[in-house]
CSV table of C-alpha atoms in Angstrom, one decimal:
chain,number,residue,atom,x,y,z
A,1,UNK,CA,-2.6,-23.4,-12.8
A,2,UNK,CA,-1.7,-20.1,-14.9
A,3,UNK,CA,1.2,-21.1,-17.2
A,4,UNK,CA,4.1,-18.6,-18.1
A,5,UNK,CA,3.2,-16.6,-21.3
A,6,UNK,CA,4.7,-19.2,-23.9
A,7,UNK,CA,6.1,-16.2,-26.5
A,8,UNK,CA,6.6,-13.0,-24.2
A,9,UNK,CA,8.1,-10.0,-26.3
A,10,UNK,CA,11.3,-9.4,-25.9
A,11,UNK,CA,13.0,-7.3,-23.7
A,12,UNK,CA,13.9,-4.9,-26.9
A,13,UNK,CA,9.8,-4.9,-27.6
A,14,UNK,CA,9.3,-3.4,-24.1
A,15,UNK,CA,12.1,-0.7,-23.9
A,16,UNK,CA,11.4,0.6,-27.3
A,17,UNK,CA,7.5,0.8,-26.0
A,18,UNK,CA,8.7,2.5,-23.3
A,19,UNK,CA,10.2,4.9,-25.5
A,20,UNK,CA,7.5,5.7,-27.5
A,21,UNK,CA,5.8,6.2,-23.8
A,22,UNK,CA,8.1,8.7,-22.7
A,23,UNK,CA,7.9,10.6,-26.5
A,24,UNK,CA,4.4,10.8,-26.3
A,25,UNK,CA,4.3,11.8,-22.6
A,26,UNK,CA,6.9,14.6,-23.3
A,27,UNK,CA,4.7,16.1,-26.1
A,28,UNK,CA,2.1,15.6,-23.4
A,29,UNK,CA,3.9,17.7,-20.7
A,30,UNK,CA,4.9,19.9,-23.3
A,31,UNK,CA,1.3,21.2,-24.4
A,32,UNK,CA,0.3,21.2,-20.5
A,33,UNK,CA,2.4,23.9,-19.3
A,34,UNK,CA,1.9,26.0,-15.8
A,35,UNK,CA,1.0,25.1,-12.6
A,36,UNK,CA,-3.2,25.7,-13.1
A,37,UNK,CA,-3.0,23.9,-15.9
A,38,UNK,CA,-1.8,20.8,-14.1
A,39,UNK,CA,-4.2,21.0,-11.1
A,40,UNK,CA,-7.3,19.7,-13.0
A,41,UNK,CA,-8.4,16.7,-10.6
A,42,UNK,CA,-10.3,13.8,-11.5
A,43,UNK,CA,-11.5,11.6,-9.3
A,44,UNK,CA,-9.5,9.0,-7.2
A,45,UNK,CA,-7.5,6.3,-9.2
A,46,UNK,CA,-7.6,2.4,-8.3
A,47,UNK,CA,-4.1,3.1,-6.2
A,48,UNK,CA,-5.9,5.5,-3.9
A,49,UNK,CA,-5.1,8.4,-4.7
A,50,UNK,CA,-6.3,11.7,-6.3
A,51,UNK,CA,-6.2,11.2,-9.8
A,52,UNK,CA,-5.4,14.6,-12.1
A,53,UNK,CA,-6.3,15.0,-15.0
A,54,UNK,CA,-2.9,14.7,-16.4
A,55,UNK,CA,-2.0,11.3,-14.6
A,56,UNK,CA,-4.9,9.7,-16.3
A,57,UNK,CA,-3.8,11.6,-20.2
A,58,UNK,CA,0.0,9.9,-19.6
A,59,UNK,CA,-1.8,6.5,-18.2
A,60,UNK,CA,-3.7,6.6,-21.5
A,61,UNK,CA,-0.6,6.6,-23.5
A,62,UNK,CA,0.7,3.7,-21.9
A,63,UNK,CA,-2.4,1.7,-22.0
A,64,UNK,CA,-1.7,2.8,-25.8
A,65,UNK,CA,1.0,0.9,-26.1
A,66,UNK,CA,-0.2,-1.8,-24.0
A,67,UNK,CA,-3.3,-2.3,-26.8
A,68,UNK,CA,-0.1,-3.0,-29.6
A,69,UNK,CA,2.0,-5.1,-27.8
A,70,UNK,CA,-1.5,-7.0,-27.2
A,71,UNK,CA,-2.6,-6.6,-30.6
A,72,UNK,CA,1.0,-8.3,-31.4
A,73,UNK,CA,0.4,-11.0,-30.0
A,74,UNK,CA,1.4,-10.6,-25.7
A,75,UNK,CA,-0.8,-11.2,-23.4
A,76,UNK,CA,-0.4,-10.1,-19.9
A,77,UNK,CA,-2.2,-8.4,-16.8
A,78,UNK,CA,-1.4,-4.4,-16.4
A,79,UNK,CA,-1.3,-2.9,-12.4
A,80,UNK,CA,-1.5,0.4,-12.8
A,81,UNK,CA,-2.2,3.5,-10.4
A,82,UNK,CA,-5.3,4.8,-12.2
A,83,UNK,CA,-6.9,1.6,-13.4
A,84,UNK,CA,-5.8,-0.8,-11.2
A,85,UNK,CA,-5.4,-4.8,-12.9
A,86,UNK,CA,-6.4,-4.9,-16.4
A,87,UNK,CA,-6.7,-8.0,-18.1
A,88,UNK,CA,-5.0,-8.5,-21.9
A,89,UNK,CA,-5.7,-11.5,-23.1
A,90,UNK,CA,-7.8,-14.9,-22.0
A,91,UNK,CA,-6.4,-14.6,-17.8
A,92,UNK,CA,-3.8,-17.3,-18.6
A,93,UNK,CA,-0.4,-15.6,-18.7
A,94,UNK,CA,1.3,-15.2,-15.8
A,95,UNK,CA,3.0,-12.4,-17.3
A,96,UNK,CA,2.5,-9.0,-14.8
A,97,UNK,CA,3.3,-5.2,-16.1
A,98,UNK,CA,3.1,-3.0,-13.0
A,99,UNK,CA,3.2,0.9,-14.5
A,100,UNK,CA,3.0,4.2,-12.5
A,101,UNK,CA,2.5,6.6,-16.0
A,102,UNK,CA,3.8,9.7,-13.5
A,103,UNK,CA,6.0,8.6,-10.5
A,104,UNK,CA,5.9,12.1,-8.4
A,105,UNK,CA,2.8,13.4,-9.7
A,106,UNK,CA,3.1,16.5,-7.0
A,107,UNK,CA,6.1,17.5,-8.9
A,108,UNK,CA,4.7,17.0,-11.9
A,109,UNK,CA,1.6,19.0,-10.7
A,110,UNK,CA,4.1,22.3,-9.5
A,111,UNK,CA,6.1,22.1,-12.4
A,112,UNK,CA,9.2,20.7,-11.0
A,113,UNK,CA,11.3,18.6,-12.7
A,114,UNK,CA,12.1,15.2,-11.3
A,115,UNK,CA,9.3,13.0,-12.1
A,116,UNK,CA,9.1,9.6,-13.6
A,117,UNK,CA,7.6,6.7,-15.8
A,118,UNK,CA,7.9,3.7,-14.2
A,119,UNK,CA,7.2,0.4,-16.1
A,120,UNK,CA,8.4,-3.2,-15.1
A,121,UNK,CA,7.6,-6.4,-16.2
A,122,UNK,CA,7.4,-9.2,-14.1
A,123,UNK,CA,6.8,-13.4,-14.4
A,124,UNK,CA,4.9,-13.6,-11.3
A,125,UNK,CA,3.2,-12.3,-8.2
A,126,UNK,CA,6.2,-11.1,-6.4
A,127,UNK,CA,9.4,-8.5,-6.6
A,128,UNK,CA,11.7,-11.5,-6.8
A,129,UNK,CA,9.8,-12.4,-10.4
A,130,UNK,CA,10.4,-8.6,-11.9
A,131,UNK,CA,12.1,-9.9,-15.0
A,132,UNK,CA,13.1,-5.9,-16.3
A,133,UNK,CA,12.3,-3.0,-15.7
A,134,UNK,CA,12.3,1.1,-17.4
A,135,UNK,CA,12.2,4.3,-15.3
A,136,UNK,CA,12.5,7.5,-17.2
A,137,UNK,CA,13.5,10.8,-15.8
A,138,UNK,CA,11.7,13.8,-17.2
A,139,UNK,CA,13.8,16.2,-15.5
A,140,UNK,CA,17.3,15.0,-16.0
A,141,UNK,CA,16.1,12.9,-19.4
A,142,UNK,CA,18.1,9.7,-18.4
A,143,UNK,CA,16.7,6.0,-19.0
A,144,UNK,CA,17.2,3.3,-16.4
A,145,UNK,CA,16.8,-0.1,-17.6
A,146,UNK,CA,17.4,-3.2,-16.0
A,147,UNK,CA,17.0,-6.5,-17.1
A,148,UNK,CA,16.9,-9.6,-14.1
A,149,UNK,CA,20.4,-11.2,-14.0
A,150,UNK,CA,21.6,-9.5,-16.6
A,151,UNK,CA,22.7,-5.9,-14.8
A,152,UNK,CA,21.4,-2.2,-15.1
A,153,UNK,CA,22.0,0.6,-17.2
A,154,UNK,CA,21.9,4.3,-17.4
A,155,UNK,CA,21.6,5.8,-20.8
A,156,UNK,CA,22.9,2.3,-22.1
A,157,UNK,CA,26.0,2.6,-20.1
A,158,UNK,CA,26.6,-0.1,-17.4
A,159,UNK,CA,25.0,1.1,-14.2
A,160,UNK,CA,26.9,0.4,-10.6
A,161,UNK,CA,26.3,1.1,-6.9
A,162,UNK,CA,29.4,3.2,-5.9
A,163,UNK,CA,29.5,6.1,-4.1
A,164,UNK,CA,32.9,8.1,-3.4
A,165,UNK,CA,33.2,5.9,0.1
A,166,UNK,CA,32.4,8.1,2.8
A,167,UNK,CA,29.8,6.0,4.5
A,168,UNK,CA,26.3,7.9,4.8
A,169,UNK,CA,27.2,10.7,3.0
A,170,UNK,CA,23.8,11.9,1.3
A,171,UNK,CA,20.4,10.1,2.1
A,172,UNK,CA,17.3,10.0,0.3
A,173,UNK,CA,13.7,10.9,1.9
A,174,UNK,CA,10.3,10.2,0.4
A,175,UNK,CA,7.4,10.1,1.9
A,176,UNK,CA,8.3,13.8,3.2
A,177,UNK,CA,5.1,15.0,5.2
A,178,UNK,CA,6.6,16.5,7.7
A,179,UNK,CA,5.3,14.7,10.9
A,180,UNK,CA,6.6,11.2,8.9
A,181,UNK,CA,9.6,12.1,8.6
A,182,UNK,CA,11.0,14.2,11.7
A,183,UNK,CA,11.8,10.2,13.2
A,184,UNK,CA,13.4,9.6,10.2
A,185,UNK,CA,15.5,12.7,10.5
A,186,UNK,CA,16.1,12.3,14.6
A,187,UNK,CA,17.6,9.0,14.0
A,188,UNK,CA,19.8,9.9,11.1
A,189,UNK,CA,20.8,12.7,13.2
A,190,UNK,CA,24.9,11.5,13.7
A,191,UNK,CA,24.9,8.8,11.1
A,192,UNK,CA,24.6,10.3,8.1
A,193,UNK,CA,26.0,14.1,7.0
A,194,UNK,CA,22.8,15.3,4.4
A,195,UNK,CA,19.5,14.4,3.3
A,196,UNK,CA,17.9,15.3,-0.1
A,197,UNK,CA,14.1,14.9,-1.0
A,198,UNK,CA,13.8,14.3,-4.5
A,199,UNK,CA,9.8,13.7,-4.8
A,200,UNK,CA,9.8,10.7,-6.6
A,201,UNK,CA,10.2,7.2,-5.5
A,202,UNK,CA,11.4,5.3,-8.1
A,203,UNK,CA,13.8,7.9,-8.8
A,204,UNK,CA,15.1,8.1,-5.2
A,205,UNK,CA,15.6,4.2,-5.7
A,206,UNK,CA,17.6,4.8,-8.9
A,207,UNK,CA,20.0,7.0,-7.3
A,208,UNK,CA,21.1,4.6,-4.8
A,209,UNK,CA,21.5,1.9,-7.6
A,210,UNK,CA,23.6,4.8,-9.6
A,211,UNK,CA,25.7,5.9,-6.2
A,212,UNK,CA,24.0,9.4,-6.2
A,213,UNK,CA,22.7,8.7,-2.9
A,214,UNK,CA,24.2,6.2,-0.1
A,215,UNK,CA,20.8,5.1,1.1
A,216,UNK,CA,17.4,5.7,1.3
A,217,UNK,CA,13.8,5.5,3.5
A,218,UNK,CA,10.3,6.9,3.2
A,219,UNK,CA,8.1,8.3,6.0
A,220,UNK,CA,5.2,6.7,3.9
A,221,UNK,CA,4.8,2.6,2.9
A,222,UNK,CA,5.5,1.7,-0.7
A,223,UNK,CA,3.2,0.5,-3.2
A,224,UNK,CA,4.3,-2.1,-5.9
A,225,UNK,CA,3.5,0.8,-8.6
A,226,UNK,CA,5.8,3.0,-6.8
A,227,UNK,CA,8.6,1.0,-6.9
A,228,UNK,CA,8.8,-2.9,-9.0
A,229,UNK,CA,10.7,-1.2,-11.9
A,230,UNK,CA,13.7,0.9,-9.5
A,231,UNK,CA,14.0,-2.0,-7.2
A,232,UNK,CA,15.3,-4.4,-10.2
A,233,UNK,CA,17.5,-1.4,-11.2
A,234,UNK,CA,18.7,-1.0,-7.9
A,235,UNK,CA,19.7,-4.6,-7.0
A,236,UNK,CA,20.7,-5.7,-10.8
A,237,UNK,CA,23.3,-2.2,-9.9
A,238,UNK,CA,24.7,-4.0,-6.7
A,239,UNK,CA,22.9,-2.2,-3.9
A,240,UNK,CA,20.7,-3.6,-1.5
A,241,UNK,CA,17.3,-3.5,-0.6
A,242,UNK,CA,14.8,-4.6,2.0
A,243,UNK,CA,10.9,-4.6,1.8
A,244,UNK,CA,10.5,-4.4,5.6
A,245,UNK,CA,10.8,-7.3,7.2
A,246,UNK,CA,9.5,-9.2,4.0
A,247,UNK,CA,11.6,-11.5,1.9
A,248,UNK,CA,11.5,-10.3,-1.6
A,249,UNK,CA,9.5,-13.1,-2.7
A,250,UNK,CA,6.6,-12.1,-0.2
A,251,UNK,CA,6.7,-8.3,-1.5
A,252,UNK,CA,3.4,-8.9,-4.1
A,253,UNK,CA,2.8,-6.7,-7.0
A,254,UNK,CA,-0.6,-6.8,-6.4
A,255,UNK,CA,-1.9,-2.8,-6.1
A,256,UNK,CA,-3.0,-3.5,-2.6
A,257,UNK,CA,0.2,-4.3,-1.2
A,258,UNK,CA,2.1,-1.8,1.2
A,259,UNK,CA,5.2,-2.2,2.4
A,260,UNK,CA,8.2,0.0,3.7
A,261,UNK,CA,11.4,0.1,1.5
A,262,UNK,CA,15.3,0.8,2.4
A,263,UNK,CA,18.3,0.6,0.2
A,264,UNK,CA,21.5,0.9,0.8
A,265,UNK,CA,24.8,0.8,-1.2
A,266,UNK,CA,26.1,-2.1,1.0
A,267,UNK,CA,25.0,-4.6,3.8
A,268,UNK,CA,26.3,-1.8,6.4
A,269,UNK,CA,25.1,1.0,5.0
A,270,UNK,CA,21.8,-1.4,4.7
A,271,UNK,CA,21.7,-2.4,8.5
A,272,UNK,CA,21.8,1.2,9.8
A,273,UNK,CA,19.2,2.6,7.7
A,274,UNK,CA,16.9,-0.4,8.8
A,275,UNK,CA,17.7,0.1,12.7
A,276,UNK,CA,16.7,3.4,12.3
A,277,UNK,CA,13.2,2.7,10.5
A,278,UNK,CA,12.8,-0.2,12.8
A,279,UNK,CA,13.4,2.5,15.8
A,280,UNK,CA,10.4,5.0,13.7
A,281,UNK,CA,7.3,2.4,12.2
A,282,UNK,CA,6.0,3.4,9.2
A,283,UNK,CA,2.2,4.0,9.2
A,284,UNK,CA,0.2,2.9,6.1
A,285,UNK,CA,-1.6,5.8,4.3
């Protein structure tokens, strides 16, 4: 039976980590400037995906900071988009970090702005054991944090789920290939007055957990990279969020796991957004 890591780091030990992340990453963007120089593939990562060359150079940092907080002592198994589970440590901690190094890599890729790191940490198999969670915005530079039970932040200020009350106002889409979406858009069509694509998952998720949007859905299933760290945030800011028709505790962290994700800022909001995903499947990628 795997037994809970017996001295985890703190919660401190993992945001300032994260912090050194994002420094290193920025100096990263920073000497990687232009489109061309962005579209350097290599290969396909763990995830599925094509990996570029610059999503495996800001996994690298991470993995970084992974090797100290090892070296310190923790012991833990990484899921992460390029490498898939890596092992630090003997196999007996239950202790899970799930990392995307660049949530919105497209964006990333053309240059625009809102793209994320992504980093939660987690006490056992499922969303319901995410324990806290970081997701830095390179675009806006704002921190999300969240720690389980304990609330969410923004920039160390007290994060909530409150939007100016007009119902759904402003919707997020991900997932945005055209022929995924259009179902999306038809059934919002008289239920909600705008849509915004932002690009970026986890950061889609933060807004509704900040009140930025009213609610969210993706044309395209959700990986636990994607999305362990903004659903904390999200749900430790009052709003609420469905995997499907999953109960959190059956949404796995594992890398193979797909499912589809809706948030809203209340149980109304909530219940629409799902009728109208219900009314438009999601196919897996």
């Amino acid at each position: 039976m795997v037994e809970p890591d017996p001295q985890p780091p703190a919660a401190a030990d993992w945001f300032a980590a994260c912090r050194r992340m994002v420094a290193a990453q920025r100096r990263l963007y920073a000497n990687t400037a232009g489109i061309a120089a962005r579209t350097e593939y290599d290969g396909v990562g763990e995830g599925g995906d094509r990996s570029l060359v610059i999503d495996r150079a800001a996994e690298e940092i991470v993995f970084a900071e992974l090797d100290a907080l090892h070296a310190s002592g923790a012991a833990f198994t990484a899921i992460s988009e390029e490498r898939g589970e890596v092992g630090f440590g003997d196999g007996g901690s239950a202790t899970r970090v799930v990392i995307d190094p660049i949530d919105g890599s497209l964006n990333a890729r053309r240059t625009l702005p809102s793209f994320a790191l992504s980093l939660a940490v987690s006490s056992g198999p499922s969303m319901a054991d995410v324990e806290l969670a970081y997701v830095f915005d390179f675009g806006a530079g704002e921190e999300f944090t969240a720690e389980r039970h304990r609330g969410a932040k923004l920039d160390g200020a007290e994060l909530h789920a409150r939007g100016p009350g007009y119902g759904l106002e402003l919707i997020g889409l991900e997932g945005t290939k055209p022929q995924r979406i259009l179902p999306l858009i038809e059934g919002l069509a008289g239920k909600a007055f705008r849509v915004r694509g932002i690009g970026s998952l986890a950061l889609t998720i933060c807004y509704v957990g900040a009140g930025r949007f009213d609610g969210m859905l993706s044309g395209r299933t959700a990986r636990s990279v994607d999305v362990a760290a903004a659903q904390l945030i999200a749900r430790e800011a009052g709003a609420c969020l469905k995997f499907g028709s999953l109960a959190l505790e059956q949404a796995e962290l594992g890398l193979d796991a797909r499912y589809d994700i809706i948030a809203g800022l209340d149980e109304e909001m909530l219940g629409t957004l799902l009728e109208i995903q219900r009314a438009s499947p999601v196919e897996p990628d």
